Amino acid sequence: MLITLFSVSCWAYDGTPKEQVNSFFNDYSKGDYERATTQLFEKKKMRGTQTQMLITMQQQLSAAPNAFGEYIGNENIYYDELSPSLIRVVEIAKYEYHALVWEFYFYKPKDKWIASEITFKDSFTILDSKK
């Protein structure tokens, strides 16, 4: 299971990348995957197939409890300031039987952080390859 979103659009989370990730997982923990994913990408402009990618992502997240058990919480793995304008945050979403690894990239073109890319997968390979 691997989905990458490069952009999307609705209500936006604000604040630092950490604050936006916390807001995302707050909605995520309530099972409100549509709100979590849509608000995370509000500041981006959605184009073409990216709308379908968002819908697919939301459907996969809705199926996660059936595959992995009850959602337990999230933990931070990495917080990397790659440059003054680019931050990478890696988290795990903990479930009863397995975890999903989330990788968020936030970009700051001027004065506000924008969720620029998000990837999640049920494999831990991302953890070995990026640090």
PDB file of C-alpha atoms in Angstrom:
ATOM      1  CA  MET A   1       0.000   0.000   0.000  1.00  0.00           C
ATOM      2  CA  LEU A   2       1.719   3.209  -1.159  1.00  0.00           C
ATOM      3  CA  ILE A   3       0.078   6.494  -1.992  1.00  0.00           C
ATOM      4  CA  THR A   4       1.800   9.772  -2.739  1.00  0.00           C
ATOM      5  CA  LEU A   5      -0.102  13.031  -2.980  1.00  0.00           C
ATOM      6  CA  PHE A   6       1.520  16.077  -4.433  1.00  0.00           C
ATOM      7  CA  SER A   7      -1.399  18.440  -3.969  1.00  0.00           C
ATOM      8  CA  VAL A   8      -5.049  18.815  -2.939  1.00  0.00           C
ATOM      9  CA  SER A   9      -7.805  21.513  -1.710  1.00  0.00           C
ATOM     10  CA  CYS A  10     -10.645  22.590   1.354  1.00  0.00           C
ATOM     11  CA  TRP A  11      -9.960  23.924   4.975  1.00  0.00           C
ATOM     12  CA  ALA A  12      -6.324  24.176   5.964  1.00  0.00           C
ATOM     13  CA  TYR A  13      -4.313  23.204   8.984  1.00  0.00           C
ATOM     14  CA  ASP A  14      -2.049  26.051  10.039  1.00  0.00           C
ATOM     15  CA  GLY A  15       1.123  26.344  12.028  1.00  0.00           C
ATOM     16  CA  THR A  16       4.460  24.620  12.025  1.00  0.00           C
ATOM     17  CA  PRO A  17       4.892  21.235  10.360  1.00  0.00           C
ATOM     18  CA  LYS A  18       4.708  19.585  13.811  1.00  0.00           C
ATOM     19  CA  GLU A  19       1.443  21.386  14.575  1.00  0.00           C
ATOM     20  CA  GLN A  20      -0.042  20.412  11.221  1.00  0.00           C
ATOM     21  CA  VAL A  21       0.967  16.769  11.680  1.00  0.00           C
ATOM     22  CA  ASN A  22      -0.562  16.821  15.177  1.00  0.00           C
ATOM     23  CA  SER A  23      -3.806  18.260  13.769  1.00  0.00           C
ATOM     24  CA  PHE A  24      -3.776  15.629  11.040  1.00  0.00           C
ATOM     25  CA  PHE A  25      -3.390  12.769  13.520  1.00  0.00           C
ATOM     26  CA  ASN A  26      -6.024  14.290  15.815  1.00  0.00           C
ATOM     27  CA  ASP A  27      -8.602  13.964  13.004  1.00  0.00           C
ATOM     28  CA  TYR A  28      -7.080  10.671  11.865  1.00  0.00           C
ATOM     29  CA  SER A  29      -7.482   9.196  15.370  1.00  0.00           C
ATOM     30  CA  LYS A  30     -11.215   9.926  15.179  1.00  0.00           C
ATOM     31  CA  GLY A  31     -11.463   7.973  11.918  1.00  0.00           C
ATOM     32  CA  ASP A  32     -12.138  11.186  10.007  1.00  0.00           C
ATOM     33  CA  TYR A  33      -9.720  10.391   7.177  1.00  0.00           C
ATOM     34  CA  GLU A  34     -11.473  12.655   4.697  1.00  0.00           C
ATOM     35  CA  ARG A  35     -11.118  15.724   6.918  1.00  0.00           C
ATOM     36  CA  ALA A  36      -7.545  14.855   7.918  1.00  0.00           C
ATOM     37  CA  THR A  37      -6.268  14.423   4.376  1.00  0.00           C
ATOM     38  CA  THR A  38      -8.262  17.272   2.834  1.00  0.00           C
ATOM     39  CA  GLN A  39      -7.333  19.867   5.453  1.00  0.00           C
ATOM     40  CA  LEU A  40      -3.679  18.909   5.336  1.00  0.00           C
ATOM     41  CA  PHE A  41      -3.521  19.853   1.653  1.00  0.00           C
ATOM     42  CA  GLU A  42      -5.837  22.867   1.589  1.00  0.00           C
ATOM     43  CA  LYS A  43      -3.045  25.316   0.787  1.00  0.00           C
ATOM     44  CA  LYS A  44      -2.144  23.399  -2.370  1.00  0.00           C
ATOM     45  CA  LYS A  45      -4.019  23.555  -5.644  1.00  0.00           C
ATOM     46  CA  MET A  46      -5.537  20.254  -6.730  1.00  0.00           C
ATOM     47  CA  ARG A  47      -5.190  19.246 -10.358  1.00  0.00           C
ATOM     48  CA  GLY A  48      -6.455  16.446 -12.571  1.00  0.00           C
ATOM     49  CA  THR A  49      -5.844  12.978 -11.230  1.00  0.00           C
ATOM     50  CA  GLN A  50      -4.828  14.249  -7.802  1.00  0.00           C
ATOM     51  CA  THR A  51      -8.507  14.444  -6.803  1.00  0.00           C
ATOM     52  CA  GLN A  52      -8.850  10.741  -7.535  1.00  0.00           C
ATOM     53  CA  MET A  53      -5.608  10.022  -5.659  1.00  0.00           C
ATOM     54  CA  LEU A  54      -7.044  11.737  -2.571  1.00  0.00           C
ATOM     55  CA  ILE A  55     -10.258   9.690  -2.790  1.00  0.00           C
ATOM     56  CA  THR A  56      -8.236   6.483  -3.190  1.00  0.00           C
ATOM     57  CA  MET A  57      -6.112   7.412  -0.195  1.00  0.00           C
ATOM     58  CA  GLN A  58      -9.187   8.053   1.944  1.00  0.00           C
ATOM     59  CA  GLN A  59     -10.679   4.695   0.916  1.00  0.00           C
ATOM     60  CA  GLN A  60      -7.452   2.866   1.777  1.00  0.00           C
ATOM     61  CA  LEU A  61      -7.287   4.576   5.158  1.00  0.00           C
ATOM     62  CA  SER A  62     -10.900   3.606   5.869  1.00  0.00           C
ATOM     63  CA  ALA A  63      -9.925  -0.021   5.216  1.00  0.00           C
ATOM     64  CA  ALA A  64      -6.826   0.094   7.456  1.00  0.00           C
ATOM     65  CA  PRO A  65      -8.628  -0.951  10.685  1.00  0.00           C
ATOM     66  CA  ASN A  66      -9.937  -4.080   8.932  1.00  0.00           C
ATOM     67  CA  ALA A  67      -6.410  -4.967   7.831  1.00  0.00           C
ATOM     68  CA  PHE A  68      -4.385  -3.852  10.861  1.00  0.00           C
ATOM     69  CA  GLY A  69      -6.798  -3.769  13.802  1.00  0.00           C
ATOM     70  CA  GLU A  70      -7.743  -0.876  16.045  1.00  0.00           C
ATOM     71  CA  TYR A  71      -5.841   2.412  15.732  1.00  0.00           C
ATOM     72  CA  ILE A  72      -3.743   2.984  18.869  1.00  0.00           C
ATOM     73  CA  GLY A  73      -1.865   6.238  18.237  1.00  0.00           C
ATOM     74  CA  ASN A  74       1.085   7.752  16.431  1.00  0.00           C
ATOM     75  CA  GLU A  75       4.769   8.262  17.155  1.00  0.00           C
ATOM     76  CA  ASN A  76       7.357  10.520  15.601  1.00  0.00           C
ATOM     77  CA  ILE A  77      10.315   8.780  13.960  1.00  0.00           C
ATOM     78  CA  TYR A  78      12.104  11.687  12.253  1.00  0.00           C
ATOM     79  CA  TYR A  79      11.848  15.436  12.103  1.00  0.00           C
ATOM     80  CA  ASP A  80      14.391  16.586   9.524  1.00  0.00           C
ATOM     81  CA  GLU A  81      14.980  20.219   8.640  1.00  0.00           C
ATOM     82  CA  LEU A  82      16.355  19.628   5.152  1.00  0.00           C
ATOM     83  CA  SER A  83      16.649  23.367   4.511  1.00  0.00           C
ATOM     84  CA  PRO A  84      15.048  26.531   5.931  1.00  0.00           C
ATOM     85  CA  SER A  85      12.232  25.962   3.403  1.00  0.00           C
ATOM     86  CA  LEU A  86      11.823  22.169   3.488  1.00  0.00           C
ATOM     87  CA  ILE A  87      11.019  19.875   6.415  1.00  0.00           C
ATOM     88  CA  ARG A  88      10.455  16.124   6.425  1.00  0.00           C
ATOM     89  CA  VAL A  89       8.402  14.488   9.175  1.00  0.00           C
ATOM     90  CA  VAL A  90       8.141  10.705   9.470  1.00  0.00           C
ATOM     91  CA  GLU A  91       5.547   9.191  11.807  1.00  0.00           C
ATOM     92  CA  ILE A  92       4.083   5.777  12.419  1.00  0.00           C
ATOM     93  CA  ALA A  93       0.367   5.250  12.865  1.00  0.00           C
ATOM     94  CA  LYS A  94       0.167   2.388  15.340  1.00  0.00           C
ATOM     95  CA  TYR A  95      -2.509  -0.264  14.927  1.00  0.00           C
ATOM     96  CA  GLU A  96      -3.108  -3.454  16.917  1.00  0.00           C
ATOM     97  CA  TYR A  97      -1.350  -5.742  14.433  1.00  0.00           C
ATOM     98  CA  HIS A  98       0.853  -3.508  12.285  1.00  0.00           C
ATOM     99  CA  ALA A  99       1.854   0.109  11.731  1.00  0.00           C
ATOM    100  CA  LEU A 100       1.621   2.448   8.755  1.00  0.00           C
ATOM    101  CA  VAL A 101       4.626   4.652   8.063  1.00  0.00           C
ATOM    102  CA  TRP A 102       3.796   8.236   7.078  1.00  0.00           C
ATOM    103  CA  GLU A 103       6.252  10.592   5.413  1.00  0.00           C
ATOM    104  CA  PHE A 104       5.270  14.264   5.184  1.00  0.00           C
ATOM    105  CA  TYR A 105       7.150  16.999   3.338  1.00  0.00           C
ATOM    106  CA  PHE A 106       6.399  20.612   4.213  1.00  0.00           C
ATOM    107  CA  TYR A 107       7.521  23.489   2.029  1.00  0.00           C
ATOM    108  CA  LYS A 108       7.705  27.149   3.061  1.00  0.00           C
ATOM    109  CA  PRO A 109       7.755  29.328  -0.087  1.00  0.00           C
ATOM    110  CA  LYS A 110       7.264  32.590   1.864  1.00  0.00           C
ATOM    111  CA  ASP A 111       5.909  32.804   5.395  1.00  0.00           C
ATOM    112  CA  LYS A 112       3.627  29.749   5.832  1.00  0.00           C
ATOM    113  CA  TRP A 113       4.301  26.020   5.815  1.00  0.00           C
ATOM    114  CA  ILE A 114       2.457  24.055   3.139  1.00  0.00           C
ATOM    115  CA  ALA A 115       2.033  20.280   3.159  1.00  0.00           C
ATOM    116  CA  SER A 116       3.613  19.575  -0.190  1.00  0.00           C
ATOM    117  CA  GLU A 117       3.828  15.780  -0.338  1.00  0.00           C
ATOM    118  CA  ILE A 118       2.606  12.877   1.752  1.00  0.00           C
ATOM    119  CA  THR A 119       3.336   9.186   1.464  1.00  0.00           C
ATOM    120  CA  PHE A 120       2.137   6.300   3.570  1.00  0.00           C
ATOM    121  CA  LYS A 121       2.900   2.621   3.333  1.00  0.00           C
ATOM    122  CA  ASP A 122       2.650  -0.561   5.347  1.00  0.00           C
ATOM    123  CA  SER A 123       6.357  -1.324   4.918  1.00  0.00           C
ATOM    124  CA  PHE A 124       9.179  -0.055   7.094  1.00  0.00           C
ATOM    125  CA  THR A 125      11.696   0.269   4.237  1.00  0.00           C
ATOM    126  CA  ILE A 126      11.334   4.043   4.198  1.00  0.00           C
ATOM    127  CA  LEU A 127      12.866   4.120   7.675  1.00  0.00           C
ATOM    128  CA  ASP A 128      16.125   2.532   6.547  1.00  0.00           C
ATOM    129  CA  SER A 129      16.579   4.449   3.329  1.00  0.00           C
ATOM    130  CA  LYS A 130      16.232   8.093   4.347  1.00  0.00           C
ATOM    131  CA  LYS A 131      18.249   8.718   7.491  1.00  0.00           C
TER     132      LYS A 131
END
